[in-house]
Every structure is written in structure tokens, then in C-alpha cells.
Amino acid sequence: MHSNGILRSASASLRRVMAICVKELIQLRRDRLTFAMVVAIPLIQLLLFGYTINTDVRNVPVAVVDQRDNFFSRQLIEDLQASQVIKVHTHLETPQQATDWVRAGKVSAALIVPRDVEKRFYNDNQEPIAQLVVDGSDTILASALKGLSDFPFDPSQPPSPRQLAKNITVDLLYNPEQRAALFTVPGLLGVILTMTLTMFTAIAIVRERERGNLELLIATPVKTPELMLGKLVPYIGLGLLQVVIILLLGRFFFDLPVVGSPTLLMLCCLLFIFANLGLGLLISTRAPNQLGAMQMAVFILLPSILLSGFMFPYAAMPRFAQHLAEILPMTHFIRLTRGIILRGADFSDLAGDMLFLALFFIGTMIEALKSFRKKLD
Amino acid sequence: MTEYVIEAEGLTKRFGDFTAVQGLDMQIQRGQVHGFLGPNGSGKTTAIRMMCGLLDISAGNVRVLGLEIPEYAEEVRDQVGYMTQRFSHYQDMTVRENLMFLADIRGMPRKQRTARVDEVLGEYNLAQITGRLAGDLSGGQKRRLSLAGAVLTQPQLLMLDEPTSEVDPNTRRDMWSRFFRLAAEGTSILVSTHLMDEAERCHRLTILNQGEKVADGTTDELKQRLPQSVVNIHGADVSGLADSLSDDGQILAATQSGLSLRVLVDRNVGDPVGYVRSRVGNQYQLAQIEAAIEDVFVAATMDTSDA
Ligand SMILES: Nc1ncnc2c1ncn2[C@@H]1O[C@H](COP(=O)(O)OP(=O)(O)OP(=O)(O)O)[C@@H](O)[C@H]1O
Ligand SMILES: [Mg+2]
């Protein structure tokens, strides 16, 4: 008898959650702009950011000073060029000349192959075999070229593009900073999810308040957690859809490999989606109107882009900014995805960041539930 | 024994320094159509919102269907149909989608759902426009949708906030005959309105003015209790008379309609017709007529200074 009653009220509750879900989906379907944004934002941002950053580190014009000028040195230059990171722009006579060219901005870097290049190569003393003078003013470019210091060079092999490409790939996995697209895509995934999900949910409740729908809604038997859950579920699906779009595009356009476990990656994305939805709902219960909600969402989005390690290396930020970054879900998400996608990190490496996202979601949901009252005042 | 579906005692709502509803006592009997009257801003919507548990109560208390509000507001939601004054359905959903949503959220059994939605669509003359977005409806169509939504789950108690504003006369008559049919079946209805012919038809009325109750009772009681007599002045040129009469201490109001002027004369005046004649002269036909609810309303809401 009693358990029957519980069962009945649980099914009534489920039905109300479903009703809200269906309503949200109907509205989402009618809102062409929002719907288009879900697909268009990932596509445009990925192509825009992914390609601009990517092309920057390819075919960088360099001046070459080949002081050895024999088969060995020519093959080294040839191999480096085959990596497509640099492109020989001119040959110069002296290192001084080359440095002047870099200073004058005529080339982005100068490659100086010393007279004793072969001796350096066959010695075991870790001496650099050649020098690359890089224009450091463009940090992204500089860091990409810096990666060439680990360039695998084997003079016994004739230059074969395929083999070289493979070498680079292997090289990149352990030094992800070298190819920006691989580094950018996981970050973009975070930015796009934050942008769309936080914004959509940030207006979810305040919009109903502003349009007057809330007066009718709260006069029905729907309970606050049911309302919140019903509004969350459709956006979980939406977020996952975006994840799939971004990862597929990343794979298609940038050969984005996923070194680690795809299941783990999806789980992290899911946690991050939840964290953003919780935050969005919290904003929505606190904001005075839709514009206010948008402003609050942007207020979260900006530091997420700037402080999370997406734009600037986390390690290089001042202590204060690092502490601030730690409370942003995005910082943890970027760590997680870069770890899984580029390093093949496993669960034990990631547990801390995953736990943070889970707690962040629970915390924001509790706050959202507390600050939403079924009242008009 | 009379059973009250709404009992308010000293119900008060303050917004900051401003008191929107002040010490309202009100009882609504089961199976009655209870009219809620008052000028704009007199606190009708605010009072109804408190009764629905949508606004915090500043002072006093209210019981709805025997349960204290707001403590038990959730428990009575099932049994109360509320029609908001401001259109509150989803503008980007169709008429049918809105009603289906309400049926689901109010827990109507799945099997009955479609049949019942179709039924109210027919009753409120929405069957032709079930696929139209609610935001595209005309003013009167929106009201009809709201009303259909309020009665959808056949609640015991309806609180209708100006259901007939923007509605054409035929639809209005139709709606009112439905109200009485529902009342006859045991539904209790609290309905706010600005229309005097509607007020005239209610079983009982409560009139608010500036947040306070100024009159309360059946329509007959209210008319009998009216502290004025009504004198009708008929003649060719009554329009000039209104101003000259209203500065009189014994005359509360003079309202023109066509070639007639309705004058409210204090009951203290023994012979109201003679009194008015002494003021206007002999060229008019005068007669004492029965009071109407409009007179009650005017008398009740005029004697306070405008703030
Ligand atoms: N949230 C609020 N904050 C401040 N004042 C409010 C609020 N809601 C209502 N009021 C004020 O309370 C008074 C009563 O408003 P209410 O809407 O109850 O009037 P009403 O009788 O329904 O009027 P109408 O006939 O125009 O619908 C008005 O003066 C209004 O400005
Ligand atoms: Mg009102």
C-alpha cells in the first residue's frame, strides 16, 4: 500500500520531468537561431581557430646559413623542410647576416648549420647540431619552432616524406605544444561547450520569468527539482552532440588523434557539460532578467578563455591568476582533455580534475535549487 | 452549513513601503461564482496571487480548500485552476502543445489526455486553430486558450483574473454560461472583472479600493445597502448638468449615458427626486430607479481621495 504510493508519486514526478523536457525540445526546435548555433558555432570556431593557428606554424620562411655545405648538411636542411614547419626562403653567407634578416623581419627564423655539424652529430655529448635563430616576438610561432630542437634526424636514410611525417607525429605526441591545432581543439571543445551551454541554461528560467510563463508554471504541481531536471536533460544531449561534432571535425580536418580512452574522454566531457549546466541554472535563478543572465555568462566565459590555459600557458601565469583559474571548470576540463587526447592519460592521472567537475556540478545545483523559489517575489 | 473554499483573514501584502492589499477578509462559498471588483491597481491580482501561494503574505492568513496557504500551497495545486491576467502560455508553442503540456504537468491520466484536450478545444472555440502558435493568437483567442488551460483538469476551484478582457460579446456570454454550468456542478469560481454586467450576474461580490475591501455581499444585499438613492434625469441637454451637480454635498456622482443622467443622492435626503428637481429645474423628466451594481461600485470606490 505504502510502497505503491511511493511508486505512484515517483511516476507522476517522472512524468512532469518528461513534460518539461518535451516542452524544452519543442521550443528548441522552433528556435532556429539557437539550433543553428549548436551546430554552427563548433564548425566556425573550429575552422577559424584551428586553421589560423595551424597554418601559422607551417611553411615558416627561414634563411639558411650552411657553413658545411656538403651532402650531410644539405640532407639535414632538406629533412627539416620536409617537416613542412619551415620553408627555406634564402641562403645567406654569415650568421651575422642571417640574424640581421631575422631582426629586419624579412624571415621569421634563421637556420645556421655549423662547419662541424657531422662531428657534433656523431658525438654523444648532446651538443646541438645546428642553431635556429627565431623571432621570439610571435610566441606561438616561437614555441612551434622551438619544437624543432627535438627533430629526429637520421642521415643514413634518404629523405622520405612519409617516414618524416611519421616521425613528427610521434614527436608531437610527447611535445604537444609543437602543433597548435592539436593543442587548440581540446581547448576549443571547452570554450564552445561553456559558451553554448552556460548561455542557453543561463536564460532558461529567467526567460520564463520575463515572458510571464513562470506565473502559470509555478501554479502547477511541478516541483523545483523536477523543473530543473527537465530543463537540464535536453541540454545534456545538445552538449554531447557538440562534443561529437567537434571531435569528428577535429579528426577530419586536423587528424586529431585520441591517444587515451574514448570512454574516459566522453565521461570527462559529460562531467564538464554537467558543470556548465549547473552554473547556467544557478545564473538563471539569480539573474534579474535575460540581459543580466547573458552578462553573467560572459563574465564567466572570458576568464574561462583567458585563464584556463586555452590562450596562455597556465604555468606562465601569476600565482593569483592560477588560483582564480582553479575555480573555473574550464581549467580542469582543458587539463583532462589534453591529457586524454594528447598524452593518453588514464583515470588515476585525471581523478582529481574529474572530482572537481563533479563537485562543481553538485555545488551549483544545490545553490540553484536553494535560490529558486516557487514564488513571484 | 456553508463551506468556504477560500477564507482570508486580514490578508495583507506590502511591496516595500507600499501596501497593495490591506487587511482583506473574504469568504468564498463552494459552488458560487464570486466576483472580484475594483479599480486598476486596487490589489485584485495581488490578492489572487497570495491565495495561489505565488506571493509571500505580509500579514494575515488564508485557507484554500481548507488548507493553510502558503504552507500547504503545493497540496492544493491539483485542485486549483488559475488563469493569469497576463498571458502566460508559451508563445512559441502551438495551442494544442500548450494544452498537452499542461495536461502532463498537472498529471492528467494519459488515456484521457487527448480526448479532454480536444473537448476543451471545442468548448472554447479553439478547434480551428489548434496548430497556431500561441504568440500569434489574437487577444481574445489568447484569453480563450488561458481559460481552456485553467479548466483543463476540472479543478474544484477556479481563480480567474479578468478572463473576459479583450473577448467579444458573444464569446463573453458563452464563457459566463459555462461558469454557471461549472458552478452548478460544484465548481467554485473567483473571477475578477471590470465589467458591470458580469458583476451583476455573480452570486456574491467583493469590491476592493486601494487595497482595502469596501463592499462585500450578494448583489441584492449590496444594492439594498447602497447609502444612496438613484435618480434618473432624462432630457435633451443633460450633459451640462453633471458638473454643476457634482459639487453638491448630497450628491455623490452623476454619470451620463446617452440622454440620461444617473445621479446618486444621499439616503439622508428624504425626497431624492424632489431634491434633484430643486437643483435642475422642471425641463427634465426625473424618476427614482433601482440601484445597479455599477452604482454600488461607483459609490464604493469614489468616496476615498485619489492617491
Ligand atoms: N511586484 C510588485 N512590486 C511593487 N508593486 C507592485 C507589485 N505588484 C503589484 N504592485 C502594485 O500593487 C498594486 C496592486 O496591483 P494589482 O495588480 O494587484 O492590481 P489589480 O487590482 O489587479 O489591477 P488591474 O485591474 O489593473 O489588474 C498596484 O499599485 C501595483 O502597482
Ligand atoms: Mg489585475
Short mmCIF file of N, CA and C in Angstrom, two decimals, chain A residues 12 15-20 22-24 26-27 29-31 207-223 373-377, chain B residues 13 15 45 49 53-56 70 74 77-78 80 82 84 86-94 97 101-110 113 133:
data_model
loop_
_atom_site.label_atom_id
_atom_site.label_comp_id
_atom_site.label_asym_id
_atom_site.label_seq_id
_atom_site.Cartn_x
_atom_site.Cartn_y
_atom_site.Cartn_z
N ALA A 12 4.52 9.91 -11.25
CA ALA A 12 3.95 11.23 -11.53
C ALA A 12 5.06 12.26 -11.68
N ARG A 15 6.84 11.91 -14.90
CA ARG A 15 6.01 12.42 -15.98
C ARG A 15 6.14 13.94 -16.11
N ARG A 16 6.22 14.62 -14.97
CA ARG A 16 6.39 16.07 -15.01
C ARG A 16 7.76 16.45 -15.57
N VAL A 17 8.79 15.67 -15.19
CA VAL A 17 10.12 15.92 -15.75
C VAL A 17 10.07 15.77 -17.27
N MET A 18 9.42 14.70 -17.71
CA MET A 18 9.30 14.45 -19.15
C MET A 18 8.56 15.58 -19.84
N ALA A 19 7.49 16.05 -19.18
CA ALA A 19 6.70 17.13 -19.78
C ALA A 19 7.58 18.37 -20.00
N ILE A 20 8.41 18.70 -19.02
CA ILE A 20 9.30 19.85 -19.16
C ILE A 20 10.30 19.60 -20.28
N VAL A 22 10.04 17.64 -22.92
CA VAL A 22 9.38 17.72 -24.23
C VAL A 22 9.14 19.18 -24.60
N LYS A 23 8.67 19.94 -23.65
CA LYS A 23 8.42 21.36 -23.88
C LYS A 23 9.70 22.07 -24.31
N GLU A 24 10.80 21.79 -23.61
CA GLU A 24 12.08 22.42 -23.96
C GLU A 24 12.49 22.05 -25.38
N ILE A 26 10.54 21.11 -27.87
CA ILE A 26 9.66 21.78 -28.83
C ILE A 26 10.14 23.21 -29.04
N GLN A 27 10.44 23.88 -27.94
CA GLN A 27 10.86 25.28 -28.04
C GLN A 27 12.21 25.41 -28.74
N ARG A 29 13.42 23.38 -30.94
CA ARG A 29 13.25 23.09 -32.35
C ARG A 29 12.72 24.33 -33.09
N ARG A 30 11.83 25.08 -32.43
CA ARG A 30 11.27 26.28 -33.06
C ARG A 30 12.28 27.41 -33.12
N ASP A 31 13.23 27.38 -32.18
CA ASP A 31 14.19 28.47 -32.10
C ASP A 31 15.34 28.16 -33.06
N ARG A 207 14.15 33.59 -18.58
CA ARG A 207 13.33 33.89 -19.75
C ARG A 207 11.85 33.63 -19.44
N GLU A 208 11.59 32.51 -18.76
CA GLU A 208 10.20 32.21 -18.41
C GLU A 208 9.65 33.26 -17.46
N ARG A 209 10.53 33.73 -16.58
CA ARG A 209 10.09 34.77 -15.65
C ARG A 209 9.74 36.05 -16.42
N GLU A 210 10.64 36.40 -17.36
CA GLU A 210 10.45 37.65 -18.09
C GLU A 210 9.23 37.59 -19.00
N ARG A 211 9.00 36.43 -19.62
CA ARG A 211 7.86 36.31 -20.54
C ARG A 211 6.54 36.06 -19.82
N GLY A 212 6.61 35.87 -18.49
CA GLY A 212 5.38 35.66 -17.73
C GLY A 212 4.96 34.21 -17.64
N ASN A 213 5.71 33.29 -18.26
CA ASN A 213 5.33 31.88 -18.23
C ASN A 213 5.42 31.30 -16.82
N LEU A 214 6.32 31.88 -16.03
CA LEU A 214 6.58 31.30 -14.72
C LEU A 214 5.35 31.36 -13.82
N GLU A 215 4.54 32.41 -13.99
CA GLU A 215 3.36 32.56 -13.13
C GLU A 215 2.42 31.37 -13.29
N LEU A 216 2.32 30.90 -14.53
CA LEU A 216 1.47 29.74 -14.77
C LEU A 216 2.16 28.45 -14.32
N LEU A 217 3.45 28.37 -14.64
CA LEU A 217 4.21 27.16 -14.36
C LEU A 217 4.27 26.86 -12.86
N ILE A 218 4.54 27.88 -12.06
CA ILE A 218 4.69 27.61 -10.63
C ILE A 218 3.33 27.43 -9.95
N ALA A 219 2.26 27.72 -10.67
CA ALA A 219 0.94 27.44 -10.10
C ALA A 219 0.51 26.00 -10.39
N THR A 220 1.38 25.24 -11.06
CA THR A 220 1.08 23.82 -11.30
C THR A 220 1.83 22.98 -10.26
N PRO A 221 1.52 21.69 -10.16
CA PRO A 221 2.16 20.87 -9.11
C PRO A 221 3.64 20.57 -9.37
N VAL A 222 4.24 21.10 -10.40
CA VAL A 222 5.64 20.77 -10.70
C VAL A 222 6.54 21.22 -9.54
N LYS A 223 7.50 20.35 -9.18
CA LYS A 223 8.40 20.67 -8.07
C LYS A 223 9.71 21.23 -8.62
N ARG A 373 12.72 29.89 -5.88
CA ARG A 373 11.53 29.70 -5.07
C ARG A 373 10.33 29.70 -6.01
N LYS A 374 9.36 28.87 -5.67
CA LYS A 374 8.15 28.87 -6.49
C LYS A 374 7.30 30.07 -6.09
N LYS A 375 7.84 31.23 -6.29
CA LYS A 375 7.20 32.47 -5.89
C LYS A 375 7.49 33.52 -6.94
N LEU A 376 6.65 34.54 -6.95
CA LEU A 376 6.87 35.63 -7.89
C LEU A 376 7.71 36.74 -7.27
N ASP A 377 7.81 36.76 -5.94
CA ASP A 377 8.63 37.81 -5.33
C ASP A 377 9.84 37.24 -4.59
N LYS B 13 -0.61 42.56 1.86
CA LYS B 13 0.63 42.45 1.07
C LYS B 13 1.28 43.82 0.96
N PHE B 15 4.61 45.84 -0.66
CA PHE B 15 5.80 45.88 -1.51
C PHE B 15 6.62 47.05 -1.01
N THR B 45 -5.29 41.35 -8.41
CA THR B 45 -4.32 40.35 -8.85
C THR B 45 -3.40 39.96 -7.71
N ARG B 49 -2.96 36.22 -6.28
CA ARG B 49 -1.63 35.58 -6.26
C ARG B 49 -1.29 35.06 -4.87
N GLY B 53 -0.67 31.12 -3.48
CA GLY B 53 0.65 30.82 -2.92
C GLY B 53 1.79 31.31 -3.78
N LEU B 54 1.53 32.25 -4.68
CA LEU B 54 2.58 32.72 -5.58
C LEU B 54 3.31 33.94 -5.03
N LEU B 55 2.71 34.58 -4.04
CA LEU B 55 3.36 35.73 -3.40
C LEU B 55 3.41 35.48 -1.91
N ASP B 56 4.49 35.92 -1.29
CA ASP B 56 4.57 35.83 0.17
C ASP B 56 3.49 36.71 0.78
N PRO B 70 0.71 29.88 2.72
CA PRO B 70 1.40 29.10 1.69
C PRO B 70 1.91 27.73 2.13
N GLU B 74 1.35 23.59 -2.15
CA GLU B 74 1.60 22.52 -3.12
C GLU B 74 0.48 21.47 -3.11
N ARG B 77 -2.53 22.59 -5.25
CA ARG B 77 -2.32 22.97 -6.65
C ARG B 77 -3.16 22.15 -7.62
N ASP B 78 -3.23 20.84 -7.34
CA ASP B 78 -4.00 19.94 -8.18
C ASP B 78 -5.44 20.38 -8.35
N VAL B 80 -6.72 23.50 -7.91
CA VAL B 80 -6.96 24.91 -8.22
C VAL B 80 -6.54 25.20 -9.66
N TYR B 82 -5.79 28.20 -12.17
CA TYR B 82 -5.51 29.63 -12.09
C TYR B 82 -5.35 30.18 -13.50
N THR B 84 -4.12 33.43 -15.35
CA THR B 84 -3.38 34.66 -15.06
C THR B 84 -3.94 35.82 -15.88
N ARG B 86 -1.98 38.31 -17.08
CA ARG B 86 -1.03 38.41 -18.18
C ARG B 86 -0.94 37.04 -18.85
N PHE B 87 -0.96 37.02 -20.18
CA PHE B 87 -0.89 35.75 -20.91
C PHE B 87 0.38 35.00 -20.53
N SER B 88 0.23 33.77 -20.08
CA SER B 88 1.37 33.05 -19.52
C SER B 88 1.69 31.76 -20.24
N HIS B 89 1.00 31.49 -21.33
CA HIS B 89 1.33 30.27 -22.06
C HIS B 89 2.56 30.53 -22.93
N TYR B 90 3.14 29.42 -23.44
CA TYR B 90 4.37 29.56 -24.22
C TYR B 90 4.04 30.04 -25.62
N GLN B 91 4.56 31.21 -25.94
CA GLN B 91 4.24 31.86 -27.21
C GLN B 91 4.77 31.07 -28.41
N ASP B 92 5.86 30.32 -28.17
CA ASP B 92 6.47 29.60 -29.28
C ASP B 92 6.01 28.14 -29.34
N MET B 93 4.88 27.87 -28.67
CA MET B 93 4.28 26.55 -28.82
C MET B 93 2.85 26.72 -29.33
N THR B 94 2.35 25.67 -29.99
CA THR B 94 1.01 25.79 -30.55
C THR B 94 -0.03 25.68 -29.44
N GLU B 97 -0.11 22.10 -28.25
CA GLU B 97 1.09 21.77 -27.48
C GLU B 97 1.02 22.36 -26.06
N PHE B 101 0.95 20.08 -22.76
CA PHE B 101 1.96 20.30 -21.72
C PHE B 101 1.28 20.45 -20.35
N LEU B 102 0.24 21.27 -20.31
CA LEU B 102 -0.47 21.47 -19.04
C LEU B 102 -1.08 20.17 -18.53
N ALA B 103 -1.64 19.39 -19.45
CA ALA B 103 -2.24 18.11 -19.04
C ALA B 103 -1.19 17.21 -18.41
N ASP B 104 0.00 17.19 -19.03
CA ASP B 104 1.07 16.34 -18.49
C ASP B 104 1.57 16.85 -17.15
N ILE B 105 1.79 18.15 -17.08
CA ILE B 105 2.40 18.70 -15.87
C ILE B 105 1.40 18.64 -14.71
N ARG B 106 0.11 18.63 -15.05
CA ARG B 106 -0.90 18.52 -14.00
C ARG B 106 -1.30 17.06 -13.75
N GLY B 107 -0.59 16.15 -14.42
CA GLY B 107 -0.75 14.73 -14.13
C GLY B 107 -2.07 14.13 -14.57
N MET B 108 -2.62 14.64 -15.66
CA MET B 108 -3.86 14.04 -16.16
C MET B 108 -3.54 12.66 -16.73
N PRO B 109 -4.35 11.65 -16.42
CA PRO B 109 -4.07 10.31 -16.93
C PRO B 109 -3.92 10.32 -18.45
N ARG B 110 -2.92 9.60 -18.92
CA ARG B 110 -2.57 9.61 -20.34
C ARG B 110 -3.74 9.29 -21.25
N ARG B 113 -6.07 12.13 -21.83
CA ARG B 113 -5.45 13.39 -22.20
C ARG B 113 -5.95 13.94 -23.54
N LEU B 133 0.65 29.01 -33.40
CA LEU B 133 1.49 29.36 -32.26
C LEU B 133 0.72 30.30 -31.33
#
